[in-house]
């Protein structure tokens, strides 16, 4: 698997709007026609395996020192989710400016496999954002997971 940067908003939207991706990317009640952006403070990376896009990572800056990341993978490639996260960590270390020292993600508590993958990749659990995500008709807590550059192996 490789990560390939894209700024093609039509491609980004077509991948993100696949039912199996969007249902994990958006809260209940989210727009059925969301606007996707690609600017100087964010990056979209397609995960390519055997010449096919199987996942996507969206990362955006929060501040002068912190970035957020949101990885998504097609159901048929769930076994590659940890690989996707690790590839993004390598990409982050190589391409993000050194001033960006922190990488964060929110993982809903119902997404146990996603949480395990982030922990296996070296992220630390930094606490819960309680009742902060509306999904499946109920409010869920989200784990805040983070990694600083010095923790990257």
mmCIF file with all atom_site columns, C-alpha atoms in Angstrom:
data_model
loop_
_atom_site.group_PDB
_atom_site.id
_atom_site.type_symbol
_atom_site.label_atom_id
_atom_site.label_alt_id
_atom_site.label_comp_id
_atom_site.label_asym_id
_atom_site.label_entity_id
_atom_site.label_seq_id
_atom_site.pdbx_PDB_ins_code
_atom_site.Cartn_x
_atom_site.Cartn_y
_atom_site.Cartn_z
_atom_site.occupancy
_atom_site.B_iso_or_equiv
_atom_site.pdbx_formal_charge
_atom_site.auth_seq_id
_atom_site.auth_comp_id
_atom_site.auth_asym_id
_atom_site.auth_atom_id
_atom_site.pdbx_PDB_model_num
ATOM 1   C CA . UNK A 1 1   ? 0.000   0.000  0.000  1.00 0.00 ? 1   UNK A CA 1
ATOM 2   C CA . UNK A 1 2   ? 1.179   3.535  -0.749 1.00 0.00 ? 2   UNK A CA 1
ATOM 3   C CA . UNK A 1 3   ? -0.187  6.973  0.081  1.00 0.00 ? 3   UNK A CA 1
ATOM 4   C CA . UNK A 1 4   ? -0.683  9.399  -2.771 1.00 0.00 ? 4   UNK A CA 1
ATOM 5   C CA . UNK A 1 5   ? -1.564  13.037 -2.171 1.00 0.00 ? 5   UNK A CA 1
ATOM 6   C CA . UNK A 1 6   ? -4.525  14.451 -4.067 1.00 0.00 ? 6   UNK A CA 1
ATOM 7   C CA . UNK A 1 7   ? -6.177  17.848 -4.373 1.00 0.00 ? 7   UNK A CA 1
ATOM 8   C CA . UNK A 1 8   ? -8.813  16.526 -6.778 1.00 0.00 ? 8   UNK A CA 1
ATOM 9   C CA . UNK A 1 9   ? -12.007 17.493 -4.943 1.00 0.00 ? 9   UNK A CA 1
ATOM 10  C CA . UNK A 1 10  ? -14.208 15.398 -7.228 1.00 0.00 ? 10  UNK A CA 1
ATOM 11  C CA . UNK A 1 11  ? -12.091 12.328 -6.478 1.00 0.00 ? 11  UNK A CA 1
ATOM 12  C CA . UNK A 1 12  ? -12.083 13.110 -2.740 1.00 0.00 ? 12  UNK A CA 1
ATOM 13  C CA . UNK A 1 13  ? -15.848 13.556 -2.710 1.00 0.00 ? 13  UNK A CA 1
ATOM 14  C CA . UNK A 1 14  ? -16.518 10.404 -4.731 1.00 0.00 ? 14  UNK A CA 1
ATOM 15  C CA . UNK A 1 15  ? -14.420 8.336  -2.321 1.00 0.00 ? 15  UNK A CA 1
ATOM 16  C CA . UNK A 1 16  ? -15.744 9.940  0.858  1.00 0.00 ? 16  UNK A CA 1
ATOM 17  C CA . UNK A 1 17  ? -19.381 9.687  -0.230 1.00 0.00 ? 17  UNK A CA 1
ATOM 18  C CA . UNK A 1 18  ? -19.249 5.910  -0.617 1.00 0.00 ? 18  UNK A CA 1
ATOM 19  C CA . UNK A 1 19  ? -21.798 4.662  1.901  1.00 0.00 ? 19  UNK A CA 1
ATOM 20  C CA . UNK A 1 20  ? -19.303 2.458  3.736  1.00 0.00 ? 20  UNK A CA 1
ATOM 21  C CA . UNK A 1 21  ? -16.960 5.439  4.226  1.00 0.00 ? 21  UNK A CA 1
ATOM 22  C CA . UNK A 1 22  ? -19.399 8.299  4.821  1.00 0.00 ? 22  UNK A CA 1
ATOM 23  C CA . UNK A 1 23  ? -21.327 6.397  7.478  1.00 0.00 ? 23  UNK A CA 1
ATOM 24  C CA . UNK A 1 24  ? -18.144 6.442  9.583  1.00 0.00 ? 24  UNK A CA 1
ATOM 25  C CA . UNK A 1 25  ? -17.096 9.948  8.625  1.00 0.00 ? 25  UNK A CA 1
ATOM 26  C CA . UNK A 1 26  ? -20.241 11.871 9.497  1.00 0.00 ? 26  UNK A CA 1
ATOM 27  C CA . UNK A 1 27  ? -22.524 12.243 12.471 1.00 0.00 ? 27  UNK A CA 1
ATOM 28  C CA . UNK A 1 28  ? -26.237 11.548 12.262 1.00 0.00 ? 28  UNK A CA 1
ATOM 29  C CA . UNK A 1 29  ? -27.955 14.455 10.540 1.00 0.00 ? 29  UNK A CA 1
ATOM 30  C CA . UNK A 1 30  ? -24.873 15.538 8.562  1.00 0.00 ? 30  UNK A CA 1
ATOM 31  C CA . UNK A 1 31  ? -25.348 17.032 5.116  1.00 0.00 ? 31  UNK A CA 1
ATOM 32  C CA . UNK A 1 32  ? -26.040 14.578 2.331  1.00 0.00 ? 32  UNK A CA 1
ATOM 33  C CA . UNK A 1 33  ? -24.022 16.902 0.085  1.00 0.00 ? 33  UNK A CA 1
ATOM 34  C CA . UNK A 1 34  ? -21.031 18.023 2.167  1.00 0.00 ? 34  UNK A CA 1
ATOM 35  C CA . UNK A 1 35  ? -18.386 20.377 0.856  1.00 0.00 ? 35  UNK A CA 1
ATOM 36  C CA . UNK A 1 36  ? -14.845 19.050 0.805  1.00 0.00 ? 36  UNK A CA 1
ATOM 37  C CA . UNK A 1 37  ? -11.868 21.400 0.690  1.00 0.00 ? 37  UNK A CA 1
ATOM 38  C CA . UNK A 1 38  ? -8.165  21.153 -0.035 1.00 0.00 ? 38  UNK A CA 1
ATOM 39  C CA . UNK A 1 39  ? -6.096  24.130 1.045  1.00 0.00 ? 39  UNK A CA 1
ATOM 40  C CA . UNK A 1 40  ? -2.699  24.990 2.538  1.00 0.00 ? 40  UNK A CA 1
ATOM 41  C CA . UNK A 1 41  ? -3.760  23.812 6.017  1.00 0.00 ? 41  UNK A CA 1
ATOM 42  C CA . UNK A 1 42  ? -4.966  20.356 5.060  1.00 0.00 ? 42  UNK A CA 1
ATOM 43  C CA . UNK A 1 43  ? -3.995  17.306 3.051  1.00 0.00 ? 43  UNK A CA 1
ATOM 44  C CA . UNK A 1 44  ? -5.871  14.377 1.509  1.00 0.00 ? 44  UNK A CA 1
ATOM 45  C CA . UNK A 1 45  ? -3.970  11.130 0.898  1.00 0.00 ? 45  UNK A CA 1
ATOM 46  C CA . UNK A 1 46  ? -5.382  8.215  -1.062 1.00 0.00 ? 46  UNK A CA 1
ATOM 47  C CA . UNK A 1 47  ? -4.311  4.757  0.065  1.00 0.00 ? 47  UNK A CA 1
ATOM 48  C CA . UNK A 1 48  ? -3.524  2.776  -3.084 1.00 0.00 ? 48  UNK A CA 1
ATOM 49  C CA . UNK A 1 49  ? -3.192  -1.009 -3.068 1.00 0.00 ? 49  UNK A CA 1
ATOM 50  C CA . UNK A 1 50  ? -2.711  -2.975 -6.280 1.00 0.00 ? 50  UNK A CA 1
ATOM 51  C CA . UNK A 1 51  ? -3.539  0.205  -8.278 1.00 0.00 ? 51  UNK A CA 1
ATOM 52  C CA . UNK A 1 52  ? -6.911  0.639  -6.502 1.00 0.00 ? 52  UNK A CA 1
ATOM 53  C CA . UNK A 1 53  ? -7.896  3.304  -3.960 1.00 0.00 ? 53  UNK A CA 1
ATOM 54  C CA . UNK A 1 54  ? -8.801  1.382  -0.798 1.00 0.00 ? 54  UNK A CA 1
ATOM 55  C CA . UNK A 1 55  ? -8.608  4.163  1.784  1.00 0.00 ? 55  UNK A CA 1
ATOM 56  C CA . UNK A 1 56  ? -8.146  7.844  2.384  1.00 0.00 ? 56  UNK A CA 1
ATOM 57  C CA . UNK A 1 57  ? -6.627  9.998  5.109  1.00 0.00 ? 57  UNK A CA 1
ATOM 58  C CA . UNK A 1 58  ? -7.622  13.594 5.758  1.00 0.00 ? 58  UNK A CA 1
ATOM 59  C CA . UNK A 1 59  ? -5.304  15.671 7.931  1.00 0.00 ? 59  UNK A CA 1
ATOM 60  C CA . UNK A 1 60  ? -5.654  19.313 8.857  1.00 0.00 ? 60  UNK A CA 1
ATOM 61  C CA . UNK A 1 61  ? -3.793  21.774 11.034 1.00 0.00 ? 61  UNK A CA 1
ATOM 62  C CA . UNK A 1 62  ? -5.385  22.902 14.267 1.00 0.00 ? 62  UNK A CA 1
ATOM 63  C CA . UNK A 1 63  ? -2.620  25.263 15.328 1.00 0.00 ? 63  UNK A CA 1
ATOM 64  C CA . UNK A 1 64  ? 1.030   26.030 14.685 1.00 0.00 ? 64  UNK A CA 1
ATOM 65  C CA . UNK A 1 65  ? 2.003   22.820 16.478 1.00 0.00 ? 65  UNK A CA 1
ATOM 66  C CA . UNK A 1 66  ? -0.893  20.352 16.110 1.00 0.00 ? 66  UNK A CA 1
ATOM 67  C CA . UNK A 1 67  ? -2.559  18.446 13.279 1.00 0.00 ? 67  UNK A CA 1
ATOM 68  C CA . UNK A 1 68  ? -5.631  16.186 13.282 1.00 0.00 ? 68  UNK A CA 1
ATOM 69  C CA . UNK A 1 69  ? -5.976  13.108 11.158 1.00 0.00 ? 69  UNK A CA 1
ATOM 70  C CA . UNK A 1 70  ? -8.962  11.058 10.000 1.00 0.00 ? 70  UNK A CA 1
ATOM 71  C CA . UNK A 1 71  ? -8.221  7.678  8.345  1.00 0.00 ? 71  UNK A CA 1
ATOM 72  C CA . UNK A 1 72  ? -10.888 5.709  6.462  1.00 0.00 ? 72  UNK A CA 1
ATOM 73  C CA . UNK A 1 73  ? -10.604 2.349  4.708  1.00 0.00 ? 73  UNK A CA 1
ATOM 74  C CA . UNK A 1 74  ? -12.999 0.281  2.635  1.00 0.00 ? 74  UNK A CA 1
ATOM 75  C CA . UNK A 1 75  ? -14.611 -2.628 4.477  1.00 0.00 ? 75  UNK A CA 1
ATOM 76  C CA . UNK A 1 76  ? -12.945 -5.210 2.236  1.00 0.00 ? 76  UNK A CA 1
ATOM 77  C CA . UNK A 1 77  ? -9.543  -3.914 3.365  1.00 0.00 ? 77  UNK A CA 1
ATOM 78  C CA . UNK A 1 78  ? -10.118 -3.588 7.122  1.00 0.00 ? 78  UNK A CA 1
ATOM 79  C CA . UNK A 1 79  ? -7.119  -5.798 7.726  1.00 0.00 ? 79  UNK A CA 1
ATOM 80  C CA . UNK A 1 80  ? -4.955  -2.988 6.295  1.00 0.00 ? 80  UNK A CA 1
ATOM 81  C CA . UNK A 1 81  ? -6.255  -0.265 8.642  1.00 0.00 ? 81  UNK A CA 1
ATOM 82  C CA . UNK A 1 82  ? -3.217  -0.398 10.943 1.00 0.00 ? 82  UNK A CA 1
ATOM 83  C CA . UNK A 1 83  ? -0.930  -0.284 7.906  1.00 0.00 ? 83  UNK A CA 1
ATOM 84  C CA . UNK A 1 84  ? -2.809  2.805  6.700  1.00 0.00 ? 84  UNK A CA 1
ATOM 85  C CA . UNK A 1 85  ? -2.285  4.543  10.050 1.00 0.00 ? 85  UNK A CA 1
ATOM 86  C CA . UNK A 1 86  ? 1.416   3.616  10.171 1.00 0.00 ? 86  UNK A CA 1
ATOM 87  C CA . UNK A 1 87  ? 1.946   4.833  6.609  1.00 0.00 ? 87  UNK A CA 1
ATOM 88  C CA . UNK A 1 88  ? 0.323   8.122  7.533  1.00 0.00 ? 88  UNK A CA 1
ATOM 89  C CA . UNK A 1 89  ? 2.607   8.483  10.573 1.00 0.00 ? 89  UNK A CA 1
ATOM 90  C CA . UNK A 1 90  ? 5.612   8.000  8.259  1.00 0.00 ? 90  UNK A CA 1
ATOM 91  C CA . UNK A 1 91  ? 4.141   10.544 5.828  1.00 0.00 ? 91  UNK A CA 1
ATOM 92  C CA . UNK A 1 92  ? 3.522   12.994 8.692  1.00 0.00 ? 92  UNK A CA 1
ATOM 93  C CA . UNK A 1 93  ? 7.110   12.667 9.906  1.00 0.00 ? 93  UNK A CA 1
ATOM 94  C CA . UNK A 1 94  ? 8.532   13.154 6.422  1.00 0.00 ? 94  UNK A CA 1
ATOM 95  C CA . UNK A 1 95  ? 6.325   15.913 4.994  1.00 0.00 ? 95  UNK A CA 1
ATOM 96  C CA . UNK A 1 96  ? 4.798   17.941 7.811  1.00 0.00 ? 96  UNK A CA 1
ATOM 97  C CA . UNK A 1 97  ? 6.921   20.896 8.960  1.00 0.00 ? 97  UNK A CA 1
ATOM 98  C CA . UNK A 1 98  ? 8.968   20.167 12.095 1.00 0.00 ? 98  UNK A CA 1
ATOM 99  C CA . UNK A 1 99  ? 6.932   22.830 13.919 1.00 0.00 ? 99  UNK A CA 1
ATOM 100 C CA . UNK A 1 100 ? 3.970   20.447 13.796 1.00 0.00 ? 100 UNK A CA 1
ATOM 101 C CA . UNK A 1 101 ? 4.877   18.346 16.826 1.00 0.00 ? 101 UNK A CA 1
ATOM 102 C CA . UNK A 1 102 ? 1.520   16.748 17.667 1.00 0.00 ? 102 UNK A CA 1
ATOM 103 C CA . UNK A 1 103 ? -0.901  14.494 15.851 1.00 0.00 ? 103 UNK A CA 1
ATOM 104 C CA . UNK A 1 104 ? -4.425  13.995 17.270 1.00 0.00 ? 104 UNK A CA 1
ATOM 105 C CA . UNK A 1 105 ? -7.517  12.004 16.384 1.00 0.00 ? 105 UNK A CA 1
ATOM 106 C CA . UNK A 1 106 ? -10.924 11.400 17.913 1.00 0.00 ? 106 UNK A CA 1
ATOM 107 C CA . UNK A 1 107 ? -12.117 7.788  17.946 1.00 0.00 ? 107 UNK A CA 1
ATOM 108 C CA . UNK A 1 108 ? -15.749 7.115  18.946 1.00 0.00 ? 108 UNK A CA 1
ATOM 109 C CA . UNK A 1 109 ? -16.015 4.554  21.729 1.00 0.00 ? 109 UNK A CA 1
ATOM 110 C CA . UNK A 1 110 ? -18.172 2.276  19.551 1.00 0.00 ? 110 UNK A CA 1
ATOM 111 C CA . UNK A 1 111 ? -15.242 1.949  17.081 1.00 0.00 ? 111 UNK A CA 1
ATOM 112 C CA . UNK A 1 112 ? -13.256 -0.552 19.143 1.00 0.00 ? 112 UNK A CA 1
ATOM 113 C CA . UNK A 1 113 ? -11.123 -1.888 16.259 1.00 0.00 ? 113 UNK A CA 1
ATOM 114 C CA . UNK A 1 114 ? -10.178 1.635  15.165 1.00 0.00 ? 114 UNK A CA 1
ATOM 115 C CA . UNK A 1 115 ? -9.201  2.471  18.741 1.00 0.00 ? 115 UNK A CA 1
ATOM 116 C CA . UNK A 1 116 ? -7.074  -0.691 19.004 1.00 0.00 ? 116 UNK A CA 1
ATOM 117 C CA . UNK A 1 117 ? -5.343  0.162  15.727 1.00 0.00 ? 117 UNK A CA 1
ATOM 118 C CA . UNK A 1 118 ? -4.434  3.673  16.900 1.00 0.00 ? 118 UNK A CA 1
ATOM 119 C CA . UNK A 1 119 ? -3.100  2.264  20.166 1.00 0.00 ? 119 UNK A CA 1
ATOM 120 C CA . UNK A 1 120 ? -1.091  -0.386 18.265 1.00 0.00 ? 120 UNK A CA 1
ATOM 121 C CA . UNK A 1 121 ? 0.356   2.359  16.057 1.00 0.00 ? 121 UNK A CA 1
ATOM 122 C CA . UNK A 1 122 ? 1.740   4.112  19.145 1.00 0.00 ? 122 UNK A CA 1
ATOM 123 C CA . UNK A 1 123 ? -0.879  6.719  19.963 1.00 0.00 ? 123 UNK A CA 1
ATOM 124 C CA . UNK A 1 124 ? -1.619  7.511  23.604 1.00 0.00 ? 124 UNK A CA 1
ATOM 125 C CA . UNK A 1 125 ? -5.119  7.825  25.023 1.00 0.00 ? 125 UNK A CA 1
ATOM 126 C CA . UNK A 1 126 ? -5.383  11.407 26.246 1.00 0.00 ? 126 UNK A CA 1
ATOM 127 C CA . UNK A 1 127 ? -8.903  11.223 27.630 1.00 0.00 ? 127 UNK A CA 1
ATOM 128 C CA . UNK A 1 128 ? -12.570 11.184 26.707 1.00 0.00 ? 128 UNK A CA 1
ATOM 129 C CA . UNK A 1 129 ? -14.641 13.851 25.058 1.00 0.00 ? 129 UNK A CA 1
ATOM 130 C CA . UNK A 1 130 ? -17.882 12.817 26.706 1.00 0.00 ? 130 UNK A CA 1
ATOM 131 C CA . UNK A 1 131 ? -21.168 12.526 24.795 1.00 0.00 ? 131 UNK A CA 1
ATOM 132 C CA . UNK A 1 132 ? -19.680 14.459 21.891 1.00 0.00 ? 132 UNK A CA 1
ATOM 133 C CA . UNK A 1 133 ? -20.672 12.381 18.852 1.00 0.00 ? 133 UNK A CA 1
ATOM 134 C CA . UNK A 1 134 ? -24.194 11.608 17.615 1.00 0.00 ? 134 UNK A CA 1
ATOM 135 C CA . UNK A 1 135 ? -24.316 8.280  15.785 1.00 0.00 ? 135 UNK A CA 1
ATOM 136 C CA . UNK A 1 136 ? -26.879 5.489  15.416 1.00 0.00 ? 136 UNK A CA 1
ATOM 137 C CA . UNK A 1 137 ? -29.410 7.684  17.190 1.00 0.00 ? 137 UNK A CA 1
ATOM 138 C CA . UNK A 1 138 ? -27.432 8.063  20.394 1.00 0.00 ? 138 UNK A CA 1
ATOM 139 C CA . UNK A 1 139 ? -24.639 10.149 21.876 1.00 0.00 ? 139 UNK A CA 1
ATOM 140 C CA . UNK A 1 140 ? -21.216 8.542  22.188 1.00 0.00 ? 140 UNK A CA 1
ATOM 141 C CA . UNK A 1 141 ? -18.010 9.466  23.949 1.00 0.00 ? 141 UNK A CA 1
ATOM 142 C CA . UNK A 1 142 ? -14.896 9.880  21.824 1.00 0.00 ? 142 UNK A CA 1
ATOM 143 C CA . UNK A 1 143 ? -11.363 8.938  22.829 1.00 0.00 ? 143 UNK A CA 1
ATOM 144 C CA . UNK A 1 144 ? -8.842  11.684 22.191 1.00 0.00 ? 144 UNK A CA 1
ATOM 145 C CA . UNK A 1 145 ? -5.698  9.935  21.015 1.00 0.00 ? 145 UNK A CA 1
ATOM 146 C CA . UNK A 1 146 ? -2.440  11.726 20.383 1.00 0.00 ? 146 UNK A CA 1
ATOM 147 C CA . UNK A 1 147 ? 1.165   11.245 19.418 1.00 0.00 ? 147 UNK A CA 1
ATOM 148 C CA . UNK A 1 148 ? 4.091   13.642 19.569 1.00 0.00 ? 148 UNK A CA 1
ATOM 149 C CA . UNK A 1 149 ? 7.002   13.457 17.133 1.00 0.00 ? 149 UNK A CA 1
ATOM 150 C CA . UNK A 1 150 ? 9.406   12.148 19.772 1.00 0.00 ? 150 UNK A CA 1
ATOM 151 C CA . UNK A 1 151 ? 7.117   9.101  20.217 1.00 0.00 ? 151 UNK A CA 1
ATOM 152 C CA . UNK A 1 152 ? 7.324   8.078  16.559 1.00 0.00 ? 152 UNK A CA 1
ATOM 153 C CA . UNK A 1 153 ? 9.427   4.908  16.241 1.00 0.00 ? 153 UNK A CA 1
#
